[in-house]
PDB file of C-alpha atoms and ligand atoms in Angstrom:
ATOM      1  CA  MET A   1     -29.524 -17.235  65.515  1.00  0.00           C
ATOM      2  CA  LEU A   2     -27.011 -17.142  62.786  1.00  0.00           C
ATOM      3  CA  ALA A   3     -23.471 -17.612  63.748  1.00  0.00           C
ATOM      4  CA  TYR A   4     -20.951 -15.123  62.230  1.00  0.00           C
ATOM      5  CA  ILE A   5     -18.086 -16.750  60.539  1.00  0.00           C
ATOM      6  CA  SER A   6     -15.204 -14.514  60.362  1.00  0.00           C
ATOM      7  CA  PRO A   7     -13.209 -14.622  56.962  1.00  0.00           C
ATOM      8  CA  MET A   8     -10.750 -17.452  56.871  1.00  0.00           C
ATOM      9  CA  LYS A   9      -7.189 -17.089  55.311  1.00  0.00           C
ATOM     10  CA  ARG A  10      -6.815 -19.570  52.426  1.00  0.00           C
ATOM     11  CA  ASN A  11      -3.856 -21.304  50.920  1.00  0.00           C
ATOM     12  CA  ILE A  12      -2.238 -19.563  48.109  1.00  0.00           C
ATOM     13  CA  LEU A  13      -1.041 -21.901  45.383  1.00  0.00           C
ATOM     14  CA  LEU A  14       2.525 -21.327  44.196  1.00  0.00           C
ATOM     15  CA  HIS A  15       3.778 -21.614  40.581  1.00  0.00           C
ATOM     16  CA  PRO A  16       4.484 -23.809  38.824  1.00  0.00           C
ATOM     17  CA  ASP A  17       0.992 -25.336  39.370  1.00  0.00           C
ATOM     18  CA  PRO A  18      -1.292 -26.625  36.709  1.00  0.00           C
ATOM     19  CA  ARG A  19      -4.341 -24.969  38.196  1.00  0.00           C
ATOM     20  CA  LEU A  20      -2.643 -21.656  37.601  1.00  0.00           C
ATOM     21  CA  LYS A  21      -2.562 -22.333  33.909  1.00  0.00           C
ATOM     22  CA  LYS A  22      -6.371 -23.235  33.284  1.00  0.00           C
ATOM     23  CA  THR A  23      -9.091 -20.788  32.203  1.00  0.00           C
ATOM     24  CA  ALA A  24     -11.580 -20.193  34.831  1.00  0.00           C
ATOM     25  CA  ASP A  25     -15.281 -20.672  34.494  1.00  0.00           C
ATOM     26  CA  PRO A  26     -17.756 -17.861  34.518  1.00  0.00           C
ATOM     27  CA  VAL A  27     -19.880 -17.276  37.854  1.00  0.00           C
ATOM     28  CA  THR A  28     -23.496 -17.914  36.692  1.00  0.00           C
ATOM     29  CA  ASP A  29     -25.041 -18.052  40.195  1.00  0.00           C
ATOM     30  CA  LEU A  30     -23.871 -15.495  42.799  1.00  0.00           C
ATOM     31  CA  THR A  31     -24.180 -17.808  45.823  1.00  0.00           C
ATOM     32  CA  ASP A  32     -23.429 -17.169  49.498  1.00  0.00           C
ATOM     33  CA  ASP A  33     -20.456 -19.638  49.054  1.00  0.00           C
ATOM     34  CA  LEU A  34     -18.977 -17.481  46.485  1.00  0.00           C
ATOM     35  CA  ARG A  35     -19.530 -14.308  48.580  1.00  0.00           C
ATOM     36  CA  ARG A  36     -17.724 -16.146  51.455  1.00  0.00           C
ATOM     37  CA  LEU A  37     -14.991 -17.125  49.053  1.00  0.00           C
ATOM     38  CA  ALA A  38     -14.474 -13.396  48.004  1.00  0.00           C
ATOM     39  CA  ASP A  39     -14.379 -12.464  51.719  1.00  0.00           C
ATOM     40  CA  ASP A  40     -11.815 -15.184  52.462  1.00  0.00           C
ATOM     41  CA  MET A  41      -9.720 -13.940  49.450  1.00  0.00           C
ATOM     42  CA  LEU A  42      -9.796 -10.410  50.909  1.00  0.00           C
ATOM     43  CA  GLN A  43      -8.433 -11.699  54.086  1.00  0.00           C
ATOM     44  CA  THR A  44      -5.879 -13.801  52.549  1.00  0.00           C
ATOM     45  CA  MET A  45      -4.809 -10.849  50.285  1.00  0.00           C
ATOM     46  CA  TYR A  46      -4.496  -8.399  53.193  1.00  0.00           C
ATOM     47  CA  GLU A  47      -2.708 -10.843  55.275  1.00  0.00           C
ATOM     48  CA  ALA A  48      -0.080 -11.710  52.575  1.00  0.00           C
ATOM     49  CA  PRO A  49       0.198  -8.611  52.214  1.00  0.00           C
ATOM     50  CA  GLY A  50      -0.936  -8.120  48.543  1.00  0.00           C
ATOM     51  CA  ILE A  51      -2.891  -5.755  46.397  1.00  0.00           C
ATOM     52  CA  GLY A  52      -4.892  -8.158  44.386  1.00  0.00           C
ATOM     53  CA  LEU A  53      -5.879 -12.034  44.250  1.00  0.00           C
ATOM     54  CA  ALA A  54      -7.661 -14.210  41.920  1.00  0.00           C
ATOM     55  CA  ALA A  55      -9.669 -17.284  42.740  1.00  0.00           C
ATOM     56  CA  PRO A  56      -7.482 -19.735  40.810  1.00  0.00           C
ATOM     57  CA  GLN A  57      -4.802 -18.683  43.232  1.00  0.00           C
ATOM     58  CA  VAL A  58      -6.589 -20.453  46.002  1.00  0.00           C
ATOM     59  CA  GLY A  59      -7.479 -23.381  43.869  1.00  0.00           C
ATOM     60  CA  ILE A  60     -10.931 -22.262  42.652  1.00  0.00           C
ATOM     61  CA  LEU A  61     -11.283 -21.828  39.039  1.00  0.00           C
ATOM     62  CA  GLN A  62     -14.246 -19.397  38.899  1.00  0.00           C
ATOM     63  CA  ARG A  63     -14.049 -15.957  37.502  1.00  0.00           C
ATOM     64  CA  LEU A  64     -13.547 -13.977  40.761  1.00  0.00           C
ATOM     65  CA  ILE A  65     -10.905 -11.438  41.712  1.00  0.00           C
ATOM     66  CA  VAL A  66     -10.458  -8.958  44.632  1.00  0.00           C
ATOM     67  CA  LEU A  67      -8.123  -6.152  44.844  1.00  0.00           C
ATOM     68  CA  ASP A  68      -7.184  -3.056  46.845  1.00  0.00           C
ATOM     69  CA  CYS A  69      -4.440  -0.920  45.535  1.00  0.00           C
ATOM     70  CA  VAL A  70      -4.879   2.054  48.270  1.00  0.00           C
ATOM     71  CA  LYS A  71      -1.291   2.647  49.602  1.00  0.00           C
ATOM     72  CA  GLY A  72      -0.525   3.983  53.067  1.00  0.00           C
ATOM     73  CA  GLU A  73      -1.761   3.094  56.454  1.00  0.00           C
ATOM     74  CA  SER A  74      -3.663   6.449  56.770  1.00  0.00           C
ATOM     75  CA  GLU A  75      -5.630   6.090  53.593  1.00  0.00           C
ATOM     76  CA  LYS A  76      -9.030   4.404  53.694  1.00  0.00           C
ATOM     77  CA  PRO A  77      -9.010   0.948  52.334  1.00  0.00           C
ATOM     78  CA  ARG A  78     -11.093   0.167  49.094  1.00  0.00           C
ATOM     79  CA  PRO A  79     -11.651  -3.448  48.789  1.00  0.00           C
ATOM     80  CA  LEU A  80     -13.146  -4.425  45.411  1.00  0.00           C
ATOM     81  CA  VAL A  81     -14.783  -7.769  44.717  1.00  0.00           C
ATOM     82  CA  MET A  82     -15.215  -8.504  40.981  1.00  0.00           C
ATOM     83  CA  PHE A  83     -17.181 -11.337  39.578  1.00  0.00           C
ATOM     84  CA  ASN A  84     -16.864 -12.110  35.956  1.00  0.00           C
ATOM     85  CA  PRO A  85     -14.493  -8.906  35.503  1.00  0.00           C
ATOM     86  CA  GLU A  86     -13.741  -7.948  32.030  1.00  0.00           C
ATOM     87  CA  VAL A  87     -11.585  -5.244  30.297  1.00  0.00           C
ATOM     88  CA  ILE A  88     -14.017  -3.607  27.878  1.00  0.00           C
ATOM     89  CA  ALA A  89     -11.423  -0.913  26.706  1.00  0.00           C
ATOM     90  CA  SER A  90      -7.955  -0.211  27.027  1.00  0.00           C
ATOM     91  CA  SER A  91      -5.743   2.977  26.280  1.00  0.00           C
ATOM     92  CA  ASP A  92      -3.152   2.841  23.472  1.00  0.00           C
ATOM     93  CA  GLU A  93      -0.824   4.532  25.720  1.00  0.00           C
ATOM     94  CA  THR A  94       1.148   2.032  27.851  1.00  0.00           C
ATOM     95  CA  SER A  95       2.873   2.080  31.223  1.00  0.00           C
ATOM     96  CA  VAL A  96       5.451  -0.088  32.996  1.00  0.00           C
ATOM     97  CA  TYR A  97       5.229  -1.373  36.477  1.00  0.00           C
ATOM     98  CA  GLU A  98       7.558  -3.646  38.443  1.00  0.00           C
ATOM     99  CA  GLU A  99       5.027  -6.644  39.009  1.00  0.00           C
ATOM    100  CA  GLY A 100       5.000  -9.253  41.518  1.00  0.00           C
ATOM    101  CA  CYS A 101       2.441 -12.019  42.320  1.00  0.00           C
ATOM    102  CA  LEU A 102       1.608 -13.810  45.498  1.00  0.00           C
ATOM    103  CA  SER A 103       1.870 -16.982  43.658  1.00  0.00           C
ATOM    104  CA  ILE A 104       5.299 -16.092  42.653  1.00  0.00           C
ATOM    105  CA  PRO A 105       6.745 -14.742  45.873  1.00  0.00           C
ATOM    106  CA  ASP A 106       9.873 -12.418  45.930  1.00  0.00           C
ATOM    107  CA  GLN A 107      10.022 -12.383  42.160  1.00  0.00           C
ATOM    108  CA  PHE A 108       9.576  -9.040  40.379  1.00  0.00           C
ATOM    109  CA  ALA A 109       9.895  -7.950  36.741  1.00  0.00           C
ATOM    110  CA  ASP A 110       8.901  -4.948  34.690  1.00  0.00           C
ATOM    111  CA  VAL A 111       5.761  -5.510  32.634  1.00  0.00           C
ATOM    112  CA  THR A 112       4.197  -3.131  29.919  1.00  0.00           C
ATOM    113  CA  ARG A 113       0.338  -2.946  29.679  1.00  0.00           C
ATOM    114  CA  PRO A 114      -2.199  -0.445  28.679  1.00  0.00           C
ATOM    115  CA  ALA A 115      -1.961   2.471  31.076  1.00  0.00           C
ATOM    116  CA  GLU A 116      -5.692   2.892  31.273  1.00  0.00           C
ATOM    117  CA  VAL A 117      -8.613   0.468  31.157  1.00  0.00           C
ATOM    118  CA  ASP A 118     -12.403   0.356  31.590  1.00  0.00           C
ATOM    119  CA  VAL A 119     -13.378  -2.836  33.455  1.00  0.00           C
ATOM    120  CA  ARG A 120     -17.013  -4.377  33.886  1.00  0.00           C
ATOM    121  CA  TRP A 121     -17.927  -6.671  36.456  1.00  0.00           C
ATOM    122  CA  ILE A 122     -20.650  -7.946  38.893  1.00  0.00           C
ATOM    123  CA  ASP A 123     -19.922  -6.702  42.355  1.00  0.00           C
ATOM    124  CA  ARG A 124     -20.589  -8.568  45.692  1.00  0.00           C
ATOM    125  CA  ASP A 125     -24.214  -7.602  45.687  1.00  0.00           C
ATOM    126  CA  GLY A 126     -24.911  -8.924  42.151  1.00  0.00           C
ATOM    127  CA  ARG A 127     -24.911  -5.362  40.597  1.00  0.00           C
ATOM    128  CA  GLU A 128     -23.136  -4.571  37.292  1.00  0.00           C
ATOM    129  CA  GLN A 129     -20.456  -2.060  37.682  1.00  0.00           C
ATOM    130  CA  THR A 130     -18.021  -0.226  35.056  1.00  0.00           C
ATOM    131  CA  GLU A 131     -15.225   1.782  36.201  1.00  0.00           C
ATOM    132  CA  HIS A 132     -12.221   3.427  34.400  1.00  0.00           C
ATOM    133  CA  PHE A 133      -8.794   2.545  36.184  1.00  0.00           C
ATOM    134  CA  THR A 134      -5.538   4.279  35.816  1.00  0.00           C
ATOM    135  CA  GLY A 135      -2.139   3.975  37.298  1.00  0.00           C
ATOM    136  CA  LEU A 136      -1.527   0.850  39.738  1.00  0.00           C
ATOM    137  CA  TRP A 137      -5.278   0.069  39.802  1.00  0.00           C
ATOM    138  CA  ALA A 138      -5.225  -0.408  35.982  1.00  0.00           C
ATOM    139  CA  THR A 139      -2.073  -2.630  36.260  1.00  0.00           C
ATOM    140  CA  CYS A 140      -3.421  -4.703  39.098  1.00  0.00           C
ATOM    141  CA  ALA A 141      -6.820  -5.260  37.423  1.00  0.00           C
ATOM    142  CA  GLN A 142      -5.378  -6.526  34.214  1.00  0.00           C
ATOM    143  CA  HIS A 143      -2.877  -8.582  36.166  1.00  0.00           C
ATOM    144  CA  GLU A 144      -5.733 -10.262  38.018  1.00  0.00           C
ATOM    145  CA  ILE A 145      -7.951 -10.711  35.158  1.00  0.00           C
ATOM    146  CA  ASP A 146      -5.125 -12.562  33.390  1.00  0.00           C
ATOM    147  CA  HIS A 147      -5.118 -15.028  36.128  1.00  0.00           C
ATOM    148  CA  LEU A 148      -8.627 -15.936  35.206  1.00  0.00           C
ATOM    149  CA  ASP A 149      -7.291 -16.848  31.755  1.00  0.00           C
ATOM    150  CA  GLY A 150      -4.359 -18.959  32.964  1.00  0.00           C
ATOM    151  CA  LYS A 151      -1.759 -16.135  32.363  1.00  0.00           C
ATOM    152  CA  LEU A 152       0.889 -15.153  34.737  1.00  0.00           C
ATOM    153  CA  PHE A 153       2.817 -11.889  34.644  1.00  0.00           C
ATOM    154  CA  ILE A 154       5.996 -13.854  33.813  1.00  0.00           C
ATOM    155  CA  ASP A 155       4.270 -15.077  30.546  1.00  0.00           C
ATOM    156  CA  TYR A 156       5.049 -11.400  29.488  1.00  0.00           C
ATOM    157  CA  LEU A 157       8.848 -11.829  30.004  1.00  0.00           C
ATOM    158  CA  LYS A 158      11.521 -13.184  27.741  1.00  0.00           C
ATOM    159  CA  PRO A 159      11.719 -17.107  27.840  1.00  0.00           C
ATOM    160  CA  LEU A 160      15.135 -16.931  29.556  1.00  0.00           C
ATOM    161  CA  LYS A 161      13.925 -14.561  32.424  1.00  0.00           C
ATOM    162  CA  ARG A 162      10.647 -16.671  32.734  1.00  0.00           C
ATOM    163  CA  GLN A 163      12.634 -19.989  32.933  1.00  0.00           C
ATOM    164  CA  MET A 164      15.013 -18.642  35.498  1.00  0.00           C
ATOM    165  CA  ILE A 165      11.965 -17.373  37.776  1.00  0.00           C
ATOM    166  CA  THR A 166      10.406 -20.822  37.462  1.00  0.00           C
ATOM    167  CA  ARG A 167      13.507 -22.688  38.209  1.00  0.00           C
ATOM    168  CA  LYS A 168      13.579 -20.663  41.397  1.00  0.00           C
ATOM    169  CA  MET A 169      10.137 -21.348  42.277  1.00  0.00           C
ATOM    170  CA  VAL A 170      10.627 -25.161  41.654  1.00  0.00           C
ATOM    171  CA  LYS A 171      13.442 -25.087  44.166  1.00  0.00           C
ATOM    172  CA  LEU A 172      11.448 -22.952  46.650  1.00  0.00           C
ATOM    173  CA  LYS A 173       8.644 -25.425  46.544  1.00  0.00           C
ATOM    174  CA  ARG A 174      11.004 -28.207  46.966  1.00  0.00           C
ATOM    175  CA  GLU A 175      12.485 -26.533  50.065  1.00  0.00           C
ATOM    176  CA  LEU A 176       8.987 -25.797  51.476  1.00  0.00           C
ATOM    177  CA  ALA A 177       7.756 -29.363  50.888  1.00  0.00           C
ATOM    178  CA  ARG A 178      10.924 -30.620  52.925  1.00  0.00           C
ATOM    179  CA  SER A 179      10.291 -28.157  55.870  1.00  0.00           C
TER     180      SER A 179
HETATM  181 NI1   NI B 201      -0.633 -12.632  40.591  1.00  0.00          NI
END
C-alpha cells in the first residue's frame, strides 16, 4: 500500500540571498520528486498567503513556478503548476501593479510590465500548455518567471528605492536570526 504524503510547507528564502539571484536550470526530467515539490510549493504559497511562488524561493534552482491569482473565498481556486515557463509573446500595452513578493515580506512597489502575455509551459502531467494571460495573472506570471532568471521585482525600481528595501530586509533578517 502506498502511503499518502500530504504536501509539506517549505521554508521561503528571504532577500537578500545569493540563491535568489541565480538563473535556474531547465527541468529535463519530470520526476515524482519535482511533482511533489510543486505540490509543496502550492501548499506553501496558499499558507503564506500568496498568489505565486518560484522554486528558487524555496532554494531549488529548477525552472518551476506555481500560481493562483483567483481572488475571493467564494471563487473556485485555480492552482497552476508550470515547468519551464516561457513568455512567448507580450503586448506593447503596459499595466502597473503594486507588486510584493513572499521573499520580500511587507514591501510593495509599483512595477510596469506588459499588460498581456502568452505563456508556454509544461504542466504537472508533462503536457505542453499555452495560454494568454491578462490582468493580475499576466503580472504574476511575469513576476514568477523573472525569479527563474534571478530577477526580483525590486530590480525594476530606482536604485535608491531598491537599496532602501534591501536595507529593511537585512534588518528584518537580523531580527529573525536573533529571535
Ligand atoms: Ni516573488
